[in-house]
GROMACS .gro file of C-alpha atoms in nm:
model
  437
    1MET     CA    1   0.000   0.000   0.000
    2GLY     CA    2   0.184   0.310  -0.117
    3ALA     CA    3   0.163   0.669  -0.007
    4GLY     CA    4  -0.116   0.727  -0.254
    5GLY     CA    5  -0.318   0.424  -0.135
    6LEU     CA    6  -0.562   0.386   0.152
    7SER     CA    7  -0.316   0.460   0.433
    8LYS     CA    8  -0.301   0.800   0.601
    9PRO     CA    9   0.028   0.979   0.672
   10VAL     CA   10   0.215   0.977   1.002
   11LEU     CA   11   0.403   1.273   1.150
   12VAL     CA   12   0.742   1.214   1.313
   13ILE     CA   13   0.877   1.506   1.517
   14GLY     CA   14   1.254   1.498   1.556
   15GLY     CA   15   1.524   1.382   1.317
   16GLY     CA   16   1.770   1.208   1.548
   17ILE     CA   17   1.840   0.836   1.530
   18ALA     CA   18   1.503   0.743   1.688
   19GLY     CA   19   1.303   0.968   1.454
   20ILE     CA   20   1.502   0.848   1.154
   21GLN     CA   21   1.442   0.481   1.235
   22ALA     CA   22   1.071   0.532   1.304
   23SER     CA   23   1.036   0.716   0.972
   24LEU     CA   24   1.214   0.444   0.775
   25ASP     CA   25   1.014   0.167   0.941
   26LEU     CA   26   0.688   0.341   0.855
   27ALA     CA   27   0.792   0.435   0.502
   28ASP     CA   28   0.896   0.077   0.429
   29GLN     CA   29   0.538  -0.025   0.512
   30GLY     CA   30   0.417   0.201   0.233
   31ILE     CA   31   0.303   0.476   0.468
   32LYS     CA   32   0.360   0.843   0.390
   33VAL     CA   33   0.575   1.008   0.658
   34TYR     CA   34   0.632   1.374   0.736
   35LEU     CA   35   0.961   1.401   0.926
   36VAL     CA   36   0.995   1.741   1.094
   37GLU     CA   37   1.334   1.855   1.227
   38LYS     CA   38   1.396   2.198   1.380
   39LEU     CA   39   1.764   2.213   1.274
   40PRO     CA   40   1.887   2.252   0.914
   41SER     CA   41   1.982   1.881   0.902
   42ILE     CA   42   1.867   1.552   1.046
   43GLY     CA   43   2.111   1.343   1.251
   44GLY     CA   44   2.055   1.464   1.606
   45LYS     CA   45   2.312   1.407   1.880
   46MET     CA   46   2.442   1.089   1.718
   47ALA     CA   47   2.582   1.297   1.431
   48ARG     CA   48   2.829   1.448   1.679
   49LEU     CA   49   2.960   1.115   1.803
   50ASP     CA   50   3.291   0.968   1.691
   51LYS     CA   51   3.233   0.608   1.803
   52THR     CA   52   2.952   0.411   1.966
   53PHE     CA   53   2.985   0.187   2.270
   54PRO     CA   54   3.051  -0.096   2.344
   55THR     CA   55   3.176  -0.196   1.997
   56LEU     CA   56   3.357   0.131   1.915
   57ASP     CA   57   3.194   0.128   1.572
   58CYS     CA   58   3.213   0.447   1.367
   59ALA     CA   59   2.898   0.645   1.453
   60SER     CA   60   2.872   0.826   1.120
   61CYS     CA   61   2.919   0.497   0.931
   62ILE     CA   62   2.600   0.374   1.099
   63LEU     CA   63   2.403   0.697   1.090
   64THR     CA   64   2.488   0.856   0.755
   65PRO     CA   65   2.344   0.576   0.535
   66LYS     CA   66   2.018   0.599   0.730
   67MET     CA   67   2.010   0.976   0.682
   68VAL     CA   68   2.059   0.932   0.308
   69SER     CA   69   1.786   0.665   0.301
   70VAL     CA   70   1.546   0.913   0.461
   71ALA     CA   71   1.624   1.177   0.199
   72ARG     CA   72   1.582   0.932  -0.089
   73HIS     CA   73   1.278   0.741   0.034
   74PRO     CA   74   0.974   0.812  -0.186
   75ASN     CA   75   0.739   0.785   0.112
   76ILE     CA   76   0.922   1.036   0.335
   77GLU     CA   77   0.877   1.410   0.306
   78LEU     CA   78   1.162   1.571   0.496
   79LEU     CA   79   1.084   1.909   0.655
   80THR     CA   80   1.407   2.042   0.805
   81TYR     CA   81   1.451   2.382   0.969
   82SER     CA   82   1.085   2.346   1.067
   83GLU     CA   83   0.880   2.325   1.385
   84VAL     CA   84   0.535   2.197   1.477
   85VAL     CA   85   0.338   2.495   1.607
   86GLU     CA   86  -0.017   2.361   1.637
   87VAL     CA   87  -0.189   2.024   1.672
   88LYS     CA   88  -0.566   1.973   1.673
   89GLY     CA   89  -0.789   1.671   1.631
   90SER     CA   90  -0.765   1.318   1.763
   91ALA     CA   91  -0.625   0.975   1.685
   92GLY     CA   92  -0.663   0.897   1.318
   93ASP     CA   93  -0.734   1.259   1.229
   94PHE     CA   94  -0.477   1.510   1.354
   95ASN     CA   95  -0.454   1.850   1.187
   96VAL     CA   96  -0.103   1.988   1.225
   97LYS     CA   97   0.054   2.322   1.140
   98VAL     CA   98   0.427   2.325   1.069
   99LEU     CA   99   0.629   2.646   1.050
  100LYS     CA  100   0.906   2.616   0.792
  101LYS     CA  101   1.169   2.876   0.874
  102PRO     CA  102   1.345   3.058   0.588
  103ARG     CA  103   1.696   2.938   0.503
  104TYR     CA  104   1.727   3.235   0.264
  105VAL     CA  105   1.851   2.969   0.023
  106ASP     CA  106   1.637   2.800  -0.242
  107GLU     CA  107   1.668   2.430  -0.157
  108ASP     CA  108   1.578   2.328  -0.512
  109LYS     CA  109   1.861   2.537  -0.656
  110CYS     CA  110   2.132   2.482  -0.394
  111ILE     CA  111   2.376   2.209  -0.502
  112GLY     CA  112   2.577   2.204  -0.178
  113CYS     CA  113   2.900   2.320  -0.341
  114GLY     CA  114   2.995   2.543  -0.046
  115GLU     CA  115   3.121   2.829  -0.262
  116CYS     CA  116   2.906   3.074  -0.065
  117ILE     CA  117   3.060   2.954   0.262
  118THR     CA  118   3.417   3.011   0.149
  119LYS     CA  119   3.336   3.370   0.050
  120CYS     CA  120   3.129   3.468   0.357
  121PRO     CA  121   3.323   3.715   0.580
  122SER     CA  122   3.115   3.667   0.897
  123LYS     CA  123   3.244   3.413   1.151
  124VAL     CA  124   3.061   3.288   1.462
  125PRO     CA  125   3.112   3.002   1.713
  126ASP     CA  126   3.011   2.668   1.564
  127GLU     CA  127   2.740   2.515   1.781
  128PHE     CA  128   2.789   2.172   1.622
  129ASN     CA  129   3.144   2.171   1.760
  130MET     CA  130   3.023   2.310   2.093
  131GLY     CA  131   3.173   2.652   2.019
  132MET     CA  132   3.528   2.513   1.992
  133SER     CA  133   3.559   2.622   1.628
  134GLN     CA  134   3.399   2.880   1.403
  135ARG     CA  135   3.154   2.863   1.117
  136LYS     CA  136   3.033   3.122   0.870
  137ALA     CA  137   2.701   3.308   0.877
  138ILE     CA  138   2.603   3.091   0.579
  139TYR     CA  139   2.682   2.731   0.661
  140PHE     CA  140   2.616   2.359   0.652
  141LEU     CA  141   2.534   2.222   0.998
  142PHE     CA  142   2.809   1.960   0.945
  143PRO     CA  143   2.986   1.814   0.639
  144GLN     CA  144   2.753   1.511   0.608
  145ALA     CA  145   2.434   1.716   0.657
  146VAL     CA  146   2.110   1.587   0.504
  147PRO     CA  147   1.990   1.776   0.317
  148LEU     CA  148   2.325   1.931   0.217
  149LYS     CA  149   2.172   2.273   0.167
  150ALA     CA  150   2.322   2.599   0.292
  151THR     CA  151   2.144   2.803   0.559
  152ILE     CA  152   2.191   3.173   0.635
  153ASP     CA  153   2.206   3.261   1.005
  154ARG     CA  154   2.005   3.582   1.004
  155GLU     CA  155   2.137   3.699   1.342
  156HIS     CA  156   2.498   3.704   1.217
  157CYS     CA  157   2.461   3.776   0.846
  158PHE     CA  158   2.608   4.120   0.760
  159TYR     CA  159   2.328   4.189   0.514
  160PHE     CA  160   2.057   4.142   0.778
  161THR     CA  161   2.251   4.309   1.062
  162LYS     CA  162   2.432   4.591   0.877
  163ASN     CA  163   2.265   4.604   0.534
  164ILE     CA  164   2.598   4.534   0.362
  165CYS     CA  165   2.774   4.241   0.190
  166ARG     CA  166   2.552   3.992  -0.007
  167VAL     CA  167   2.877   3.836  -0.130
  168CYS     CA  168   2.724   3.486  -0.111
  169GLU     CA  169   2.458   3.594  -0.360
  170LYS     CA  170   2.727   3.716  -0.599
  171PHE     CA  171   2.929   3.393  -0.599
  172CYS     CA  172   2.647   3.133  -0.587
  173PRO     CA  173   2.673   2.948  -0.923
  174THR     CA  174   2.304   2.849  -0.925
  175LYS     CA  175   2.157   3.177  -0.796
  176ALA     CA  176   2.011   2.995  -0.495
  177ILE     CA  177   2.044   3.283  -0.245
  178ASN     CA  178   1.710   3.447  -0.171
  179PHE     CA  179   1.716   3.719   0.095
  180GLU     CA  180   1.342   3.775   0.046
  181GLN     CA  181   1.244   3.424   0.155
  182LYS     CA  182   0.963   3.424   0.415
  183PRO     CA  183   0.846   3.177   0.679
  184GLU     CA  184   0.596   2.928   0.542
  185THR     CA  185   0.314   2.753   0.728
  186LEU     CA  186   0.227   2.402   0.611
  187GLU     CA  187  -0.097   2.227   0.708
  188LEU     CA  188  -0.086   1.849   0.741
  189ASN     CA  189  -0.349   1.587   0.817
  190VAL     CA  190  -0.207   1.275   0.979
  191ALA     CA  191  -0.333   0.961   1.147
  192SER     CA  192  -0.072   0.948   1.419
  193ILE     CA  193   0.222   1.137   1.569
  194ILE     CA  194   0.555   1.004   1.691
  195ILE     CA  195   0.759   1.231   1.919
  196ALA     CA  196   1.135   1.181   1.888
  197THR     CA  197   1.260   1.519   2.007
  198GLY     CA  198   1.552   1.391   2.212
  199TYR     CA  199   1.737   1.585   2.479
  200GLU     CA  200   1.962   1.874   2.568
  201LEU     CA  201   2.265   1.869   2.795
  202MET     CA  202   2.231   2.033   3.132
  203ASP     CA  203   2.448   2.342   3.176
  204PRO     CA  204   2.746   2.223   3.387
  205ARG     CA  205   2.786   2.575   3.524
  206ILE     CA  206   2.489   2.487   3.746
  207ALA     CA  207   2.748   2.286   3.943
  208PRO     CA  208   3.009   2.563   3.992
  209THR     CA  209   3.240   2.354   4.211
  210TYR     CA  210   3.369   2.182   3.896
  211GLY     CA  211   3.490   2.503   3.733
  212TYR     CA  212   3.325   2.459   3.394
  213GLY     CA  213   3.336   2.788   3.205
  214LYS     CA  214   3.591   2.920   3.456
  215TYR     CA  215   3.886   2.688   3.402
  216SER     CA  216   3.991   2.645   3.041
  217ASN     CA  217   4.083   2.277   3.064
  218VAL     CA  218   3.750   2.158   3.206
  219TYR     CA  219   3.535   2.011   2.928
  220ALA     CA  220   3.179   1.884   2.899
  221SER     CA  221   3.143   1.527   2.770
  222LEU     CA  222   3.006   1.629   2.429
  223GLU     CA  223   3.295   1.875   2.387
  224PHE     CA  224   3.539   1.589   2.442
  225GLU     CA  225   3.342   1.380   2.193
  226ARG     CA  226   3.408   1.647   1.929
  227LEU     CA  227   3.775   1.665   2.028
  228VAL     CA  228   3.832   1.297   1.952
  229SER     CA  229   3.633   1.309   1.627
  230SER     CA  230   3.823   1.330   1.299
  231THR     CA  231   3.562   1.582   1.181
  232GLY     CA  232   3.594   1.787   1.500
  233PRO     CA  233   3.763   2.122   1.562
  234THR     CA  234   4.111   1.970   1.606
  235GLY     CA  235   4.082   1.694   1.347
  236GLY     CA  236   4.077   1.431   1.619
  237GLU     CA  237   4.374   1.557   1.820
  238ILE     CA  238   4.316   1.584   2.194
  239MET     CA  239   4.461   1.921   2.289
  240ARG     CA  240   4.412   2.147   2.589
  241ARG     CA  241   4.239   2.480   2.542
  242SER     CA  242   4.499   2.661   2.750
  243ASP     CA  243   4.812   2.576   2.551
  244ASN     CA  244   4.714   2.347   2.258
  245LYS     CA  245   4.927   2.070   2.407
  246HIS     CA  246   4.836   1.703   2.446
  247PRO     CA  247   4.734   1.627   2.806
  248ARG     CA  248   4.939   1.370   2.992
  249SER     CA  249   4.651   1.294   3.228
  250ILE     CA  250   4.272   1.316   3.202
  251ALA     CA  251   4.012   1.278   3.478
  252PHE     CA  252   3.653   1.188   3.387
  253ILE     CA  253   3.391   1.283   3.646
  254GLN     CA  254   3.052   1.110   3.643
  255CYS     CA  255   2.705   1.232   3.739
  256VAL     CA  256   2.757   1.606   3.691
  257CYS     CA  257   2.409   1.764   3.704
  258SER     CA  258   2.251   1.421   3.742
  259ARG     CA  259   2.171   1.194   4.038
  260ASP     CA  260   2.167   1.511   4.245
  261VAL     CA  261   1.843   1.592   4.429
  262LYS     CA  262   1.922   1.965   4.425
  263ILE     CA  263   1.974   1.984   4.048
  264ASN     CA  264   1.850   1.674   3.866
  265PRO     CA  265   1.777   1.348   4.049
  266ASN     CA  266   1.765   1.136   3.732
  267CYS     CA  267   2.035   0.904   3.605
  268SER     CA  268   2.121   0.983   3.242
  269ALA     CA  269   2.164   0.612   3.162
  270PHE     CA  270   2.439   0.632   2.899
  271CYS     CA  271   2.702   0.846   3.076
  272CYS     CA  272   2.891   0.562   3.247
  273MET     CA  273   2.962   0.379   2.923
  274ALA     CA  274   3.019   0.705   2.735
  275SER     CA  275   3.296   0.799   2.978
  276VAL     CA  276   3.449   0.451   2.954
  277LYS     CA  277   3.441   0.497   2.576
  278HIS     CA  278   3.601   0.842   2.605
  279ALA     CA  279   3.881   0.707   2.823
  280ILE     CA  280   3.950   0.423   2.579
  281LEU     CA  281   3.952   0.665   2.284
  282ALA     CA  282   4.190   0.892   2.475
  283LYS     CA  283   4.426   0.597   2.525
  284GLU     CA  284   4.400   0.506   2.156
  285HIS     CA  285   4.484   0.863   2.054
  286LEU     CA  286   4.747   0.918   2.325
  287PRO     CA  287   4.879   0.579   2.447
  288GLU     CA  288   5.084   0.739   2.728
  289VAL     CA  289   4.798   0.942   2.875
  290ASP     CA  290   4.686   0.851   3.227
  291CYS     CA  291   4.305   0.817   3.249
  292THR     CA  292   4.101   0.809   3.570
  293ILE     CA  293   3.722   0.783   3.602
  294PHE     CA  294   3.554   0.913   3.920
  295TYR     CA  295   3.218   0.741   3.964
  296MET     CA  296   2.936   0.709   4.217
  297ASP     CA  297   2.805   0.375   4.088
  298LEU     CA  298   2.914   0.226   3.757
  299ARG     CA  299   2.605   0.116   3.566
  300ALA     CA  300   2.706  -0.138   3.303
  301PHE     CA  301   2.360  -0.281   3.240
  302GLY     CA  302   2.348  -0.330   2.861
  303LYS     CA  303   2.465  -0.613   2.640
  304GLY     CA  304   2.842  -0.613   2.627
  305TYR     CA  305   2.873  -0.325   2.873
  306GLN     CA  306   3.035  -0.519   3.157
  307GLU     CA  307   3.287  -0.664   2.913
  308PHE     CA  308   3.353  -0.311   2.783
  309TYR     CA  309   3.424  -0.194   3.139
  310ASN     CA  310   3.652  -0.493   3.203
  311ARG     CA  311   3.839  -0.423   2.879
  312ALA     CA  312   3.894  -0.061   2.983
  313MET     CA  313   4.065  -0.174   3.304
  314LYS     CA  314   4.260  -0.475   3.180
  315GLU     CA  315   4.359  -0.378   2.826
  316PHE     CA  316   4.390   0.000   2.858
  317GLY     CA  317   4.484   0.038   3.224
  318ILE     CA  318   4.211   0.291   3.299
  319LYS     CA  319   4.174   0.362   3.672
  320PHE     CA  320   3.836   0.381   3.847
  321ILE     CA  321   3.791   0.570   4.175
  322ARG     CA  322   3.460   0.546   4.361
  323ALA     CA  323   3.411   0.907   4.465
  324LYS     CA  324   3.218   1.220   4.378
  325PRO     CA  325   3.474   1.503   4.379
  326ALA     CA  326   3.396   1.789   4.615
  327LYS     CA  327   3.569   2.060   4.414
  328ILE     CA  328   3.812   2.139   4.136
  329GLU     CA  329   4.070   2.416   4.152
  330GLU     CA  330   4.316   2.542   3.893
  331ASP     CA  331   4.692   2.587   3.915
  332SER     CA  332   4.718   2.943   3.786
  333GLU     CA  333   5.062   2.886   3.631
  334THR     CA  334   5.023   2.549   3.456
  335LYS     CA  335   4.642   2.557   3.414
  336ASP     CA  336   4.637   2.202   3.550
  337LEU     CA  337   4.340   2.100   3.766
  338ILE     CA  338   4.348   1.990   4.130
  339ILE     CA  339   4.062   1.757   4.226
  340THR     CA  340   3.961   1.720   4.590
  341TYR     CA  341   3.762   1.405   4.667
  342GLU     CA  342   3.682   1.146   4.932
  343ASP     CA  343   3.745   0.785   4.839
  344THR     CA  344   3.419   0.620   4.948
  345PHE     CA  345   3.584   0.280   4.993
  346THR     CA  346   3.843   0.409   5.242
  347GLY     CA  347   3.678   0.729   5.369
  348VAL     CA  348   4.007   0.913   5.313
  349LYS     CA  349   4.011   1.268   5.175
  350LYS     CA  350   4.255   1.301   4.886
  351THR     CA  351   4.366   1.536   4.608
  352MET     CA  352   4.477   1.455   4.257
  353LYS     CA  353   4.638   1.676   3.994
  354THR     CA  354   4.543   1.628   3.630
  355GLU     CA  355   4.594   1.818   3.306
  356MET     CA  356   4.236   1.788   3.177
  357VAL     CA  357   3.894   1.719   3.327
  358VAL     CA  358   3.591   1.587   3.136
  359LEU     CA  359   3.248   1.618   3.300
  360ALA     CA  360   2.981   1.360   3.219
  361VAL     CA  361   2.696   1.609   3.210
  362GLY     CA  362   2.335   1.514   3.277
  363ILE     CA  363   2.053   1.554   3.028
  364LYS     CA  364   1.703   1.696   3.014
  365PRO     CA  365   1.433   1.596   2.764
  366VAL     CA  366   1.297   1.818   2.489
  367TYR     CA  367   0.933   1.792   2.380
  368PRO     CA  368   0.700   1.986   2.148
  369GLU     CA  369   0.498   2.257   2.320
  370ALA     CA  370   0.222   2.230   2.059
  371LEU     CA  371   0.092   1.908   2.217
  372PRO     CA  372  -0.084   1.897   2.559
  373LEU     CA  373   0.144   1.623   2.686
  374THR     CA  374   0.146   1.499   3.043
  375ILE     CA  375   0.491   1.538   3.194
  376GLY     CA  376   0.596   1.312   3.479
  377GLU     CA  377   0.770   1.417   3.799
  378ASP     CA  378   1.099   1.309   3.640
  379GLY     CA  379   1.054   1.566   3.362
  380TYR     CA  380   0.997   1.310   3.086
  381ILE     CA  381   0.681   1.256   2.882
  382ARG     CA  382   0.446   1.032   3.078
  383LEU     CA  383   0.321   0.708   2.924
  384LYS     CA  384  -0.037   0.587   2.954
  385ASN     CA  385   0.065   0.241   3.075
  386PRO     CA  386   0.445   0.202   3.090
  387SER     CA  387   0.426  -0.156   3.221
  388ILE     CA  388   0.276  -0.297   2.901
  389ASP     CA  389   0.306  -0.019   2.642
  390PRO     CA  390   0.644   0.157   2.639
  391VAL     CA  391   0.559   0.412   2.368
  392ALA     CA  392   0.195   0.526   2.402
  393THR     CA  393   0.149   0.869   2.564
  394THR     CA  394  -0.162   0.981   2.749
  395ILE     CA  395  -0.291   1.122   2.417
  396ASP     CA  396  -0.442   0.852   2.195
  397GLY     CA  397  -0.254   0.822   1.868
  398VAL     CA  398   0.056   1.002   1.997
  399TYR     CA  399   0.368   0.798   2.070
  400VAL     CA  400   0.706   0.890   2.216
  401VAL     CA  401   1.044   0.732   2.148
  402GLY     CA  402   1.405   0.782   2.247
  403VAL     CA  403   1.523   1.011   2.524
  404ALA     CA  404   1.208   1.226   2.511
  405GLU     CA  405   1.044   0.930   2.690
  406GLY     CA  406   1.330   0.855   2.926
  407ALA     CA  407   1.709   0.839   2.944
  408LYS     CA  408   1.845   0.559   2.728
  409ASP     CA  409   2.120   0.460   2.487
  410ILE     CA  410   2.112   0.433   2.106
  411PRO     CA  411   2.008   0.064   2.079
  412ASP     CA  412   1.713   0.111   2.315
  413SER     CA  413   1.608   0.425   2.125
  414VAL     CA  414   1.608   0.232   1.797
  415ILE     CA  415   1.407  -0.055   1.948
  416GLN     CA  416   1.150   0.190   2.083
  417ALA     CA  417   1.130   0.361   1.742
  418GLY     CA  418   1.039   0.031   1.579
  419SER     CA  419   0.770  -0.031   1.839
  420ALA     CA  420   0.612   0.311   1.783
  421ALA     CA  421   0.625   0.265   1.406
  422ILE     CA  422   0.417  -0.052   1.435
  423LYS     CA  423   0.164   0.120   1.663
  424ALA     CA  424   0.137   0.420   1.431
  425SER     CA  425   0.103   0.199   1.123
  426ILE     CA  426  -0.209   0.039   1.268
  427LEU     CA  427  -0.379   0.379   1.292
  428ALA     CA  428  -0.249   0.473   0.949
  429GLY     CA  429  -0.382   0.155   0.792
  430GLY     CA  430  -0.049   0.037   0.650
  431VAL     CA  431   0.091  -0.302   0.560
  432ILE     CA  432   0.411  -0.428   0.722
  433TYR     CA  433   0.705  -0.495   0.493
  434GLU     CA  434   1.070  -0.580   0.559
  435ARG     CA  435   1.249  -0.331   0.780
  436SER     CA  436   1.503  -0.090   0.632
  437THR     CA  437   1.867  -0.166   0.721
   0.00000   0.00000   0.00000
């Protein structure tokens, strides 16, 4: 049953790995899918990862083919740089308004050559690289972006801010630049909605004792992820902000802005294994570096996770200290960090000097405001009956997948996406075919 058959469309909100998988699973059943993503490209947080745990597989090698499949699938209409602003109706008959923001670039004409980017004189911090590099006011979100269409950042474009320049317009070979482009409202009618809006990192400055934003060599976990990535700001070299030198020691601190009743009581689920991965990657990049992980409780609950932890200790010599550091101070001359902590096994107060600190920062869910969702005490979207239906929200016909529902890793997000796709396909009236790989 194709998109033009008896089935009704399904709306997927969020273009991370969970939204991508749900869209492909639905589209392979012959169901029309509208995939709405607020950023200029799909990919979500996974697009920023260098490797995945516990296998250390290349993240982009897994994700990029799926992104391309979304763009090429005849049953998927991809609406990037767009947001859902209104939802009315009920299960089987939702009327949805989507605001498509202007890129100031004609997507049909843009060929992704990047000529406009090389000529643009305006530089701003690159949010994809966590502000550790710069991008232009006209840009691709990242090199493997889907769609690979340029976007003009109105807040930093010299034409919009100073009424000068327009150099991108002059050098575009296909005349794709359109400074007169306006926001567009699209009206959709869908049978079901899948929410896959993901998460944001907590601001580690909420926990000031760790010195994030104050000491140059204290990093958030996603910043370190970009440091070790070959597509990151340093081309995969681990270098300190203070002196651009390789660190000889790195301390990884768990549960920053998570498992803390004053800030965020929730466990973020994937941080333990992410830090183990980061320490292993650090040792692979810099074999002589000394890596220490400070943890409250190490949660190695997934398939292969305990073995991954064991490998970190035995093969790579990574040290684990059961402690939550009380404070971090900086040596003003060397810019090294001094960690004060109490070893919870011995009860002894200790200090340790290290050249770099990486904070495993907690997360908070993101969800669309256009839907009257019920939010639980934990801050995540509440399910109608979590014991027997792990994807159905309290609104009939609306399903939630990935971290918007609760903290989880990539495999669990993908499993949940497949579950929601089956539920949504029943309302849409589709036929199940073989799943996309």
